[in-house]
CSV table of C-alpha atoms and ligand atoms in Angstrom, one decimal:
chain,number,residue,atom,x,y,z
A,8,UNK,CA,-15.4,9.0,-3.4
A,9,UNK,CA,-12.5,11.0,-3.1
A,10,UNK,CA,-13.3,15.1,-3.4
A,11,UNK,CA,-11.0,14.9,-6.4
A,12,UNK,CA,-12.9,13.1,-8.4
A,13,UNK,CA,-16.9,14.7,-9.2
A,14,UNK,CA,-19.1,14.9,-12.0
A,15,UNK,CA,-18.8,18.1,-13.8
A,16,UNK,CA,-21.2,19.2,-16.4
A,17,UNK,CA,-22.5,15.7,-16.8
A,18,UNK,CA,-19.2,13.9,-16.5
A,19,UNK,CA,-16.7,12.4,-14.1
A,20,UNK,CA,-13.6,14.7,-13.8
A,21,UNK,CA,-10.7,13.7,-11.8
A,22,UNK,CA,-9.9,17.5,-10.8
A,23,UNK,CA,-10.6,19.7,-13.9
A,24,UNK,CA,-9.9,17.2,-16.1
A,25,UNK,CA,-12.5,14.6,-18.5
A,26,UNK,CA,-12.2,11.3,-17.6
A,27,UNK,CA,-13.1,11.7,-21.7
A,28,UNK,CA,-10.5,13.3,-22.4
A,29,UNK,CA,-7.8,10.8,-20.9
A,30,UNK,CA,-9.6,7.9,-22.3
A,31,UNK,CA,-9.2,9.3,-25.8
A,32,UNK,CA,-5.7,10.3,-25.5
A,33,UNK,CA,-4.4,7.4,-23.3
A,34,UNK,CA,-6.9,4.4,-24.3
A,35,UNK,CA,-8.1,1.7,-21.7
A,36,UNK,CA,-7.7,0.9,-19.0
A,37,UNK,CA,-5.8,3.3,-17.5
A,38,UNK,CA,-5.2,4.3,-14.0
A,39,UNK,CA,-5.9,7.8,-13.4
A,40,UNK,CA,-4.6,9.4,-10.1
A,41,UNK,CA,-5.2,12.7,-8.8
A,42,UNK,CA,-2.1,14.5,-7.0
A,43,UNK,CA,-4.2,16.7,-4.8
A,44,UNK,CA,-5.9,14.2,-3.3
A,45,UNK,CA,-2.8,12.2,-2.6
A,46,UNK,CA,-1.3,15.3,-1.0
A,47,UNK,CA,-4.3,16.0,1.1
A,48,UNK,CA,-4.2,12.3,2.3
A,49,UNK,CA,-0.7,12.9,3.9
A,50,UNK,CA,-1.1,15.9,5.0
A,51,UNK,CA,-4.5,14.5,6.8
A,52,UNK,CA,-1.8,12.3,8.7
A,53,UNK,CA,1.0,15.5,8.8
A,54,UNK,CA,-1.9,17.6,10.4
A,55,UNK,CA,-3.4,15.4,12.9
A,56,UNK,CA,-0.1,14.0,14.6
A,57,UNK,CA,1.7,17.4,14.0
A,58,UNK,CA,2.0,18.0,17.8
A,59,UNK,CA,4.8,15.4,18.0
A,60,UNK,CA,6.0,15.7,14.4
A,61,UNK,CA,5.9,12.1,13.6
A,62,UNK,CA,8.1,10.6,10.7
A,63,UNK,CA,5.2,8.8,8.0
A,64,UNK,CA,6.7,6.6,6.2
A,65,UNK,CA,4.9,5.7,3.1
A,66,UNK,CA,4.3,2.1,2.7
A,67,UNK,CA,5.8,1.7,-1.0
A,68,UNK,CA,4.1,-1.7,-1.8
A,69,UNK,CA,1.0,0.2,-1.7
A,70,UNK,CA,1.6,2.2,-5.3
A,71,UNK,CA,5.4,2.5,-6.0
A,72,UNK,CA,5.0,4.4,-9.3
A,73,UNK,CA,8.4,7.0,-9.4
A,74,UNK,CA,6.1,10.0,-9.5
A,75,UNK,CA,4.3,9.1,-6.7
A,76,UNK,CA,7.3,8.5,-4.9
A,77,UNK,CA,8.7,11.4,-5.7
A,78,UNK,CA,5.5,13.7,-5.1
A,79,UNK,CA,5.6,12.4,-1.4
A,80,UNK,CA,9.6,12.8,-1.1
A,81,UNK,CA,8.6,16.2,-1.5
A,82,UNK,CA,5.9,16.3,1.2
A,83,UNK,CA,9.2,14.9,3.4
A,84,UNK,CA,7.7,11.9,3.8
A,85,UNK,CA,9.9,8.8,4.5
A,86,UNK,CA,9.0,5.1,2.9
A,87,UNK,CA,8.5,1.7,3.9
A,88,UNK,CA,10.1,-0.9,1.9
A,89,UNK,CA,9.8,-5.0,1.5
A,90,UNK,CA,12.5,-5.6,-0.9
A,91,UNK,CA,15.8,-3.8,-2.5
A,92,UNK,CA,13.7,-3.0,-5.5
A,93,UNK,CA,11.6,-1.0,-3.4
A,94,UNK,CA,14.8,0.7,-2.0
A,95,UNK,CA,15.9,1.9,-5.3
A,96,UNK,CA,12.4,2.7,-6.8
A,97,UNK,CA,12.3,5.4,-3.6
A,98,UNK,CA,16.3,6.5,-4.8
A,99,UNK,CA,15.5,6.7,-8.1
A,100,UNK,CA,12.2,8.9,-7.2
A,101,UNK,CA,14.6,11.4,-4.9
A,102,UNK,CA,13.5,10.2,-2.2
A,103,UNK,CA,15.9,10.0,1.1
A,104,UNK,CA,17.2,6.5,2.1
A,105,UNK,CA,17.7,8.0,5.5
A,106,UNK,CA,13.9,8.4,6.2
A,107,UNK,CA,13.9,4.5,4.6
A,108,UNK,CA,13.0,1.7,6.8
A,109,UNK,CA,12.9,-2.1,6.0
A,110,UNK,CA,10.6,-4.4,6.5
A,111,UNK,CA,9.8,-8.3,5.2
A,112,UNK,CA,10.7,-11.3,6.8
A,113,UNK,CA,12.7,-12.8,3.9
A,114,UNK,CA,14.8,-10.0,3.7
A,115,UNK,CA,18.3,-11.6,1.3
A,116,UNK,CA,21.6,-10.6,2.1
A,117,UNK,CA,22.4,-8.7,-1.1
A,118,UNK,CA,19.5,-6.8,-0.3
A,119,UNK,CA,20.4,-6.4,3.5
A,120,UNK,CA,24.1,-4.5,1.9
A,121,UNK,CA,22.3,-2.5,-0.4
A,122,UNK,CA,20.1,-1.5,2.4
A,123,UNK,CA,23.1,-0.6,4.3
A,124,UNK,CA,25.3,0.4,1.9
A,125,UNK,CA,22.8,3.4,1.2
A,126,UNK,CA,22.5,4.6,5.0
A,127,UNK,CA,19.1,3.4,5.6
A,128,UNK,CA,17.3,4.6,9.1
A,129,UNK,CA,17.0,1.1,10.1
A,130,UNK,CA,15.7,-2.5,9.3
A,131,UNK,CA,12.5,-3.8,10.8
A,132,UNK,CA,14.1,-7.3,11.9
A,133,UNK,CA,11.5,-10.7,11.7
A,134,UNK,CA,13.4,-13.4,13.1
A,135,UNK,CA,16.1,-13.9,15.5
A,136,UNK,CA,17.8,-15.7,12.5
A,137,UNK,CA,17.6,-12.4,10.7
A,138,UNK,CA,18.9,-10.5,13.3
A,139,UNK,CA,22.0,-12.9,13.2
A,140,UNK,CA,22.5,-12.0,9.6
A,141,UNK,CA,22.0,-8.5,9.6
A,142,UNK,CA,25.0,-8.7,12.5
A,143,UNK,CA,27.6,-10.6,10.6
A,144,UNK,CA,27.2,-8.8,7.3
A,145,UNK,CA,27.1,-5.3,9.3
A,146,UNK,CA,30.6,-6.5,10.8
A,147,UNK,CA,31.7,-7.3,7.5
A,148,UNK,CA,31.6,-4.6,6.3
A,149,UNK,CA,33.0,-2.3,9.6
A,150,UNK,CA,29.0,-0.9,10.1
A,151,UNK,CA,26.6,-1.3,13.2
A,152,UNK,CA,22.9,-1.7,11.1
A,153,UNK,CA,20.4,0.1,12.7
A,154,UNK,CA,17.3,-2.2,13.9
A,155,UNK,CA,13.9,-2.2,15.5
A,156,UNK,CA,12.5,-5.8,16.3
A,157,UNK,CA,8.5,-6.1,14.7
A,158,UNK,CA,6.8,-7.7,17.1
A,159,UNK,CA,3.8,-9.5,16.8
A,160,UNK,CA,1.5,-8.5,19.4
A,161,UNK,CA,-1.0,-11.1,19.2
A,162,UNK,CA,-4.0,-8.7,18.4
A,163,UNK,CA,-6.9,-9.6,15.9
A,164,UNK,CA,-7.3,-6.3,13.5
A,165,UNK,CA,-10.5,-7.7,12.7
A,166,UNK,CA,-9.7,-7.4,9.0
A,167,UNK,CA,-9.6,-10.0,5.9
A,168,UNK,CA,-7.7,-13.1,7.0
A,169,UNK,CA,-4.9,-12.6,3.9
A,170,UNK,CA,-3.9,-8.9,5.5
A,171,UNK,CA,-4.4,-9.8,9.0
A,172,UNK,CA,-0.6,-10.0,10.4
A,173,UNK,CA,-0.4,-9.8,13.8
A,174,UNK,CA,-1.7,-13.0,15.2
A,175,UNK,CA,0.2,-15.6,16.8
A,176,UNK,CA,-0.3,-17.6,13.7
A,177,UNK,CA,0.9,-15.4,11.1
A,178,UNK,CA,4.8,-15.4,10.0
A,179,UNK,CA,5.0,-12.0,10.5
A,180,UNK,CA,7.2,-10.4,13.7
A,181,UNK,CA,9.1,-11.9,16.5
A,182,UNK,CA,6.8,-12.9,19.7
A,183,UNK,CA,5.5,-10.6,22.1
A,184,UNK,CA,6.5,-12.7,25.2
A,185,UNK,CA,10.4,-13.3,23.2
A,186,UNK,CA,11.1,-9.6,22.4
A,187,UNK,CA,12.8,-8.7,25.4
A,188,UNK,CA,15.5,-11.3,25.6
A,189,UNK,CA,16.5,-10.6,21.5
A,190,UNK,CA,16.5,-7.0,22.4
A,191,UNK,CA,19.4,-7.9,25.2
A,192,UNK,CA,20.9,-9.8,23.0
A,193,UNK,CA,20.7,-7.7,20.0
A,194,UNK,CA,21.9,-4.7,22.3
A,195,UNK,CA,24.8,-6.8,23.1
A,196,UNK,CA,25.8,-7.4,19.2
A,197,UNK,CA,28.8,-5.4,17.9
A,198,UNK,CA,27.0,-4.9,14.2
A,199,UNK,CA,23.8,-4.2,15.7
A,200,UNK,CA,22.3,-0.8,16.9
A,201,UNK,CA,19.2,-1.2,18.5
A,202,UNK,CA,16.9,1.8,17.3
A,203,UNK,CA,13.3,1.6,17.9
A,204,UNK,CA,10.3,-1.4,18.0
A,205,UNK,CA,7.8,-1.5,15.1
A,206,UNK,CA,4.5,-3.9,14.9
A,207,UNK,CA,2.2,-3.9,11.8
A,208,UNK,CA,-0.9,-5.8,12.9
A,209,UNK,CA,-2.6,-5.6,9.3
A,210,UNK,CA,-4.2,-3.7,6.7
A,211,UNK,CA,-7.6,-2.0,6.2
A,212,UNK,CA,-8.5,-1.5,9.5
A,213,UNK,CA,-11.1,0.8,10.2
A,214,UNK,CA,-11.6,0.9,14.0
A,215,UNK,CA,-9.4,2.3,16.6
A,216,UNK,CA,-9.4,-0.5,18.7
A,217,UNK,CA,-6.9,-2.8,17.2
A,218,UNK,CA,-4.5,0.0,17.1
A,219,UNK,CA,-4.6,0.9,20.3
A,220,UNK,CA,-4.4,-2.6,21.8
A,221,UNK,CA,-1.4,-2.9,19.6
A,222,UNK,CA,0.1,0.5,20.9
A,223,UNK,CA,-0.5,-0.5,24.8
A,224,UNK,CA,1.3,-4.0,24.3
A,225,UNK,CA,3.9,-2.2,22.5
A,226,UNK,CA,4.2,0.6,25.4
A,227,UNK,CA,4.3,-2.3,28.1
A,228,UNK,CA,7.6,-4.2,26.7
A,229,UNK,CA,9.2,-0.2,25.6
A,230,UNK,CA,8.5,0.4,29.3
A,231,UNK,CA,10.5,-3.1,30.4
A,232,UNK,CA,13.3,-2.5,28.1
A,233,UNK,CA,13.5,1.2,29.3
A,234,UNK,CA,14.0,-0.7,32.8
A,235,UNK,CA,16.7,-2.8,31.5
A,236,UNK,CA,18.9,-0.4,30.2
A,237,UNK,CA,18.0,-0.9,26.7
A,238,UNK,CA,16.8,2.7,25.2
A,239,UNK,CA,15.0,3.5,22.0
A,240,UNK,CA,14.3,6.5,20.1
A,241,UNK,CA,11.3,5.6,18.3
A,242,UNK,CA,8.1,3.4,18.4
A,243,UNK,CA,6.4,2.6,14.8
A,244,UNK,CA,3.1,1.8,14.9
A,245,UNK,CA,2.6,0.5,11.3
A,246,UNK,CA,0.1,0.4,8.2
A,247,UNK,CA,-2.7,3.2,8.6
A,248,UNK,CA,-5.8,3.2,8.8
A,249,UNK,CA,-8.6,1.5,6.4
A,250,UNK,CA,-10.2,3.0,3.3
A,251,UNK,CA,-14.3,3.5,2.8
A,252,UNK,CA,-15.2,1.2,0.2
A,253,UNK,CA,-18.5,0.5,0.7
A,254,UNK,CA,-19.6,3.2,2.9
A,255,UNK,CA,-17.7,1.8,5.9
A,256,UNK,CA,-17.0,4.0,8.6
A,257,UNK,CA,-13.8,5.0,9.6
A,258,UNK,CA,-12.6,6.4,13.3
A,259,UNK,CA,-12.2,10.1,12.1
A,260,UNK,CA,-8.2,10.8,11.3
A,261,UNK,CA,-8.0,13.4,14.6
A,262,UNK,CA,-9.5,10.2,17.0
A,263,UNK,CA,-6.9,8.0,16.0
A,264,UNK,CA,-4.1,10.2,16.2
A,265,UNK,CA,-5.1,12.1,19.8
A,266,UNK,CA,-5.4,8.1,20.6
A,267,UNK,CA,-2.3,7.2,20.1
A,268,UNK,CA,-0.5,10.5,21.3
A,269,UNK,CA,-2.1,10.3,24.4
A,270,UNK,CA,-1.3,7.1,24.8
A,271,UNK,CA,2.2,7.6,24.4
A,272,UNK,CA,2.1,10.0,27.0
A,273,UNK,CA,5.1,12.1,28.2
A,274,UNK,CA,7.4,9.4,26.8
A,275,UNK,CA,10.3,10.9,24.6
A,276,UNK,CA,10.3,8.6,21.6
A,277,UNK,CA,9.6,9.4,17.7
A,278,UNK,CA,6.2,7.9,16.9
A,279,UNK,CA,7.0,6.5,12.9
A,280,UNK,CA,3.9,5.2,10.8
A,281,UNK,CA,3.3,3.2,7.7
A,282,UNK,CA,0.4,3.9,5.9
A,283,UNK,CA,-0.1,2.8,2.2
A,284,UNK,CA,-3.6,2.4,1.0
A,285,UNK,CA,-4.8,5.4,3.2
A,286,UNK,CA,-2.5,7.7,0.8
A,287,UNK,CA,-3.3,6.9,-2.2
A,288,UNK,CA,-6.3,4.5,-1.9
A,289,UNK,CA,-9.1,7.3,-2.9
A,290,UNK,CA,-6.7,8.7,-4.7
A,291,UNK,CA,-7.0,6.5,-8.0
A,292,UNK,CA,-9.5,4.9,-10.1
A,293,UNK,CA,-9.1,2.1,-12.9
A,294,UNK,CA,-10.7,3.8,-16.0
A,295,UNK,CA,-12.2,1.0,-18.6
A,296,UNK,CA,-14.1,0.6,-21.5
A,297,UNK,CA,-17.3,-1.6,-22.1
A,298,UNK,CA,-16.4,-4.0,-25.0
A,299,UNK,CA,-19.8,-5.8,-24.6
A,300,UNK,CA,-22.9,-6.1,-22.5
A,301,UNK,CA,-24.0,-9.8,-22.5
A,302,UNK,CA,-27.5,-11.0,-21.5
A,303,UNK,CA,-27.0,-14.4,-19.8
A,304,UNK,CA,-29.9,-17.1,-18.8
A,305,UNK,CA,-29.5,-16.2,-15.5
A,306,UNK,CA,-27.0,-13.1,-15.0
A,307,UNK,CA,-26.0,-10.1,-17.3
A,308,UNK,CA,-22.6,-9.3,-17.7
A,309,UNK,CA,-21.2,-5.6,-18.6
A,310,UNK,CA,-17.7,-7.2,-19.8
A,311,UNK,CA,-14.8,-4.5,-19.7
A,312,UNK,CA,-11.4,-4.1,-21.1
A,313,UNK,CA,-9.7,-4.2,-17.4
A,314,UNK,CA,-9.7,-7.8,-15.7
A,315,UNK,CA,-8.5,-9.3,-12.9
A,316,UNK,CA,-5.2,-9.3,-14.2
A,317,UNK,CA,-5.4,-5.3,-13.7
A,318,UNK,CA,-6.7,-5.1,-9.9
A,319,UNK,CA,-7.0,-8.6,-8.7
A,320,UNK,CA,-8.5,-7.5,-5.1
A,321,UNK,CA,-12.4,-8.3,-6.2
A,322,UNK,CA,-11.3,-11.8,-6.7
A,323,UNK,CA,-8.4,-12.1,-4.4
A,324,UNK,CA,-10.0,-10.5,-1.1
A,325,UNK,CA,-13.9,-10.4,-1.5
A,326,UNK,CA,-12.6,-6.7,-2.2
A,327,UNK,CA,-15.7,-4.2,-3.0
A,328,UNK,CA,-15.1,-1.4,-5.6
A,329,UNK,CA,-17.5,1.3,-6.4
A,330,UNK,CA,-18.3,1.4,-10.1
A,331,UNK,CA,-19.4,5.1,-12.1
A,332,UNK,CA,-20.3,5.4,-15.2
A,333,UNK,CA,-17.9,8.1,-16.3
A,334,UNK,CA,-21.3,9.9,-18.5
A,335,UNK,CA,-24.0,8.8,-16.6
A,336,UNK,CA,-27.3,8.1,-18.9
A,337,UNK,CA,-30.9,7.8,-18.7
A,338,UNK,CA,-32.5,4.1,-19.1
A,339,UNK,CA,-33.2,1.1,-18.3
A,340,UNK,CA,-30.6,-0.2,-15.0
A,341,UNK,CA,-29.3,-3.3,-16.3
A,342,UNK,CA,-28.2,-6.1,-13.2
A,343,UNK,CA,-25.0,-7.4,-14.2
A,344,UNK,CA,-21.2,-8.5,-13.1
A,345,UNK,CA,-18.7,-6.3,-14.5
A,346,UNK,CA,-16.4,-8.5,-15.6
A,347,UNK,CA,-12.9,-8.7,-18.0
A,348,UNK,CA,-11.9,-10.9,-20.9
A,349,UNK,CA,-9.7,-13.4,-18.6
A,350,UNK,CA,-10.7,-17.1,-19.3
A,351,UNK,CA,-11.3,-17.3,-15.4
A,352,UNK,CA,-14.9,-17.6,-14.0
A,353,UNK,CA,-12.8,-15.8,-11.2
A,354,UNK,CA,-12.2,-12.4,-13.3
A,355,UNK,CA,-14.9,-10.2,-11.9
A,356,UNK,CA,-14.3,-6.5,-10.8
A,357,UNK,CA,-17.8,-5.9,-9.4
A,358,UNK,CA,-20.8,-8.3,-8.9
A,359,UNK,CA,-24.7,-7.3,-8.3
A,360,UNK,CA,-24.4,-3.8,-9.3
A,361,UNK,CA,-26.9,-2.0,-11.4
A,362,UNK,CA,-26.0,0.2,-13.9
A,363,UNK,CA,-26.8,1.7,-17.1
A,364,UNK,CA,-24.2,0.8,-19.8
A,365,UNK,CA,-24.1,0.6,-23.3
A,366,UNK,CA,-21.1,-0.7,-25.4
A,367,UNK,CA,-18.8,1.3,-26.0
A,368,UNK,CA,-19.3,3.4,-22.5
A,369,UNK,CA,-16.5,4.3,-20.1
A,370,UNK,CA,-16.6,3.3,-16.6
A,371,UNK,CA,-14.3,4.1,-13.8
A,372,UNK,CA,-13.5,1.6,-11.0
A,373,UNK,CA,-13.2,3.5,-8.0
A,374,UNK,CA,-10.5,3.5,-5.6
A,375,UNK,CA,-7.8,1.8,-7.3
A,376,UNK,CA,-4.9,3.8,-6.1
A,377,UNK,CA,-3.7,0.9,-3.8
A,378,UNK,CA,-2.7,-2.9,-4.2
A,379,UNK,CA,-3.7,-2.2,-7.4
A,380,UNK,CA,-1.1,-1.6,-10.1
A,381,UNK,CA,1.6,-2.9,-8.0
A,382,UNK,CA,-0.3,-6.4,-7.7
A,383,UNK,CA,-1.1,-6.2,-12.0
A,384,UNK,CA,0.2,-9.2,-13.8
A,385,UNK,CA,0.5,-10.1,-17.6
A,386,UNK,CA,-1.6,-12.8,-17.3
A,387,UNK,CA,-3.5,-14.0,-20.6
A,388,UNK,CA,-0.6,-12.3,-21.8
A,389,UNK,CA,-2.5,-8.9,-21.2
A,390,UNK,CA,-0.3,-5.7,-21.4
A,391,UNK,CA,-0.5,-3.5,-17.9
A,392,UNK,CA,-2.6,-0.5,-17.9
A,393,UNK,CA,-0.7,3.7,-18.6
A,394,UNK,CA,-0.8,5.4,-15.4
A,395,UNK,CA,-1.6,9.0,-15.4
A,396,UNK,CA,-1.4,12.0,-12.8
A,397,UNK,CA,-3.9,14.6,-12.9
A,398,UNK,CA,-2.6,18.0,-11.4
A,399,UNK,CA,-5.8,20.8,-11.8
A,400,UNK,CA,-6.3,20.6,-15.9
A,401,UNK,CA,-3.1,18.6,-16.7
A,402,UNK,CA,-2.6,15.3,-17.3
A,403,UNK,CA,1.2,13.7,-16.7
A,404,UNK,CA,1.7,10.1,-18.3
A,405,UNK,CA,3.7,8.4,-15.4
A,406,UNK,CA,3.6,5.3,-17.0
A,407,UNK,CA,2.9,4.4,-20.5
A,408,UNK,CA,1.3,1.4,-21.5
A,409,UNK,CA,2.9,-1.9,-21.6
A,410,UNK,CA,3.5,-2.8,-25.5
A,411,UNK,CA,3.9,-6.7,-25.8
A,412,UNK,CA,7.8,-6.4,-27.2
A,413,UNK,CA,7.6,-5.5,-23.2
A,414,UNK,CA,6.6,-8.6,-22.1
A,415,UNK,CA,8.6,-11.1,-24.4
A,416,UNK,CA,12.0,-9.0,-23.7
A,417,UNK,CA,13.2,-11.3,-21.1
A,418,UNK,CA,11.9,-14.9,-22.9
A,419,UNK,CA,14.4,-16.9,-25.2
A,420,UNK,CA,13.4,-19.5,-27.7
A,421,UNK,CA,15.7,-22.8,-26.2
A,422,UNK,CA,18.1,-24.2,-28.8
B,508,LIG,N1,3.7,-1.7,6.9
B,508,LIG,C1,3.9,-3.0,6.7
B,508,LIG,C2,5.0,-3.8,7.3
B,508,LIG,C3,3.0,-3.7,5.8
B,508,LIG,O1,3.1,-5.0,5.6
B,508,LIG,C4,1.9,-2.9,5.2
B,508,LIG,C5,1.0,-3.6,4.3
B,508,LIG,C6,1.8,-1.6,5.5
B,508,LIG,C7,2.8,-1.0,6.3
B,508,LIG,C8,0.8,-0.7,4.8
B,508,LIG,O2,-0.4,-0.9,5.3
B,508,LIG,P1,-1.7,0.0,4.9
B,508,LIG,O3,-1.5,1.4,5.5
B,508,LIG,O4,-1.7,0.0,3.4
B,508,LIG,O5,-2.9,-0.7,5.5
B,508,LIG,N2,-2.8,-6.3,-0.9
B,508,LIG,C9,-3.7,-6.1,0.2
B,508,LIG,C10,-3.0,-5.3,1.3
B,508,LIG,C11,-1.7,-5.9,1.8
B,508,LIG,C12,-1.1,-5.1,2.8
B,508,LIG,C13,0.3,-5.6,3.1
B,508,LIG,N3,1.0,-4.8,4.0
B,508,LIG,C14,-5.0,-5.4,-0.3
B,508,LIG,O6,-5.1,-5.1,-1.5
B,508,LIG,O7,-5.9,-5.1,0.5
């Protein structure tokens, strides 16, 4: 668990604040992040790669809440996008569309003008198709768009299938082995400035090896295209590193980046990364409310007012998240499933744990900050959690709950 979050005088705190205290005055569930741990996650990343002052670029999907946005604007931190909605999320959170780079393989041309239309360091191009459209609607409108290729450098990150992206068999990136002749030919393109090369081999990785195998295929074909004329000022490396979950261990944050910086040597390009859940992973925690505890034949549920409609990982990934009592109490440990209300058999949070609940008692799901609310839906017609910021003893609403006149706005009774 994040240092930001501790049990003080008998109950969890995120910082100086009662988990209590924000259950009572913003109900259940609600996600409760804490700013200095968030800050002290990119700075972990500021600190260790500080010798070549790297540009970290924030991966938005991750948590794109405006005040989380904007906290990290402040830190100078740049963002990763995957869609125009991300790009004006990161506007309207002050942040700096120059530091913004785009990534996504279905990127659509309306989004590919707003993109350039607000000066954006450059797009991560997919496809050789895309290339071709970023081109023509750069020329249309008299600009060259700036451009790394992501390559897909055929390297097994060793991670859950669904996050794993840079195999030969996932749609991510253009191939290793086809890089160099779109880089001539994108170099030859009147709308196209070639700026860097980027690769993203997947998510949650916790070992320095898939990084580094990454890094050396990228360094090989930056080495050829230095020998063809073709120049670049900067080499992204992609998402950070993986999150302790379950008591995984993780290659310590000064290993990875002395790694990489050596390994990059004396060569004069800007190293750019991505990371997402590694900000604000630890950082947050789903806070929910035991409606009931139910005694099954053969299993016990502790069945909770947050479901998988709230953080869908458990059931969408295998994902494990740690589960605290927010008052922890003296009894009997009950085995259960900590479960939601979903009609789903698939709406679990937590399965085999052991805990002592009661009704009516508060737990908090533990590192929720990422993939969390930004993967949330309405299913079961459930209104999404209030998100709150704790900074020291106060509490900032950065997102209220979700009323239901919310989720009907949009519908219209045909006829
Ligand atoms: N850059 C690109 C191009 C990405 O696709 C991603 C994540 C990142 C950066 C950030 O990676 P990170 O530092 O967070 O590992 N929903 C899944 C994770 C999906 C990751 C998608 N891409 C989960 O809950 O585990």
């Amino acid at each position: 668990m994040n240092p930001a979050f501790s049990l003080r005088n008998g109950a969890l705190h995120a910082e100086a604040v009662d988990l209590r205290m924000i259950a009572e005055r913003f109900s259940t569930p609600t996600y409760v992040y804490s700013r200095q741990a968030i800050t002290s996650n990119f700075h972990a990343y500021r600190d260790a790669f500080s010798r070549i002052q790297p540009l970290i670029c924030y991966a938005v999907k991750a948590n794109s809440n405006l005040a989380i946005l904007a906290l990290l604007a402040s830190e100078g931190a740049g963002f990763d996008i995957v869609s125009g909605g991300e790009l004006l999320r990161v506007i309207a959170a002050g942040g700096d569309p120059g530091r913004v780079i785009f990534s996504g393989v279905g990127k659509r041309e309306e989004e590919i003008e707003l993109a350039l239309s607000h000066g954006i360091l450059c797009f991560n191009v997919e496809s050789e198709p895309e290339l071709d459209r970023i081109n023509t609607i750069a020329l249309r409108r008299r600009q060259r768009a700036p451009i790394t290729f992501r390559i897909n450098p055929d390297v097994d990150p060793k991670t859950h299938p669904y996050i794993s992206t840079g195999l030969k068999s996932n749609k991510f990136g253009v191939a290793w082995h086809d890089a160099e002749r779109l880089y001539r030919r994108a170099a030859a393109m009147p709308g196209i400035q070639v700026r860097g090369i980027e690769c993203h081999i997947g998510s949650q990785i916790t070992e320095l090896a898939p990084f580094a195998d990454a890094m050396a295929r990228l360094l090989d074909l930056v080495d050829r295209l230095e020998a063809a004329g073709i120049s670049l000022e900067h080499i992204d490396v992609g998402g950070g590193r993986g999150i302790s979950y379950n008591g995984e261990s993780l290659v310590p944050m000064s290993e990875f980046a002395d790694a990489l910086i050596a390994q990059l040597g004396s060569r004069p390009y800007r190293l750019l990364l991505e990371p997402g859940r590694s900000i604000v992973g630890d950082a947050g925690l789903l806070l929910t409310r035991v409606e009931y505890v139910k005694r099954g034949e053969t299993k016990n549920f502790a069945i909770v007012d947050a479901a998988m409609n709230d953080l869908i990982r458990p059931t969408l990934y295998g994902a494990h998240h740690g589960v605290l009592p927010v008052v922890p109490r003296e009894g009997e440990a009950l085995d259960c499933d900590v479960v939601g209300p979903v009609c789903e058999s698939g709406d679990w949070l937590a399965r085999e744990r052991s805990l002592v609940v009661a009704e009516g008692d508060l737990l908090a799901i533990l590192d929720a900050g990422a993939y969390a609310m930004t993967m949330a839906s309405n299913y079961n017609t459930r209104t999404r959690p209030a998100e709150v910021l704790v900074d020291g003893d106060s509490v900032h609403l950065i997102r209220e709950r979700e009323r239901f006149e919310d989720l009907i706005a949009h519908e219209r009774v045909a006829g």
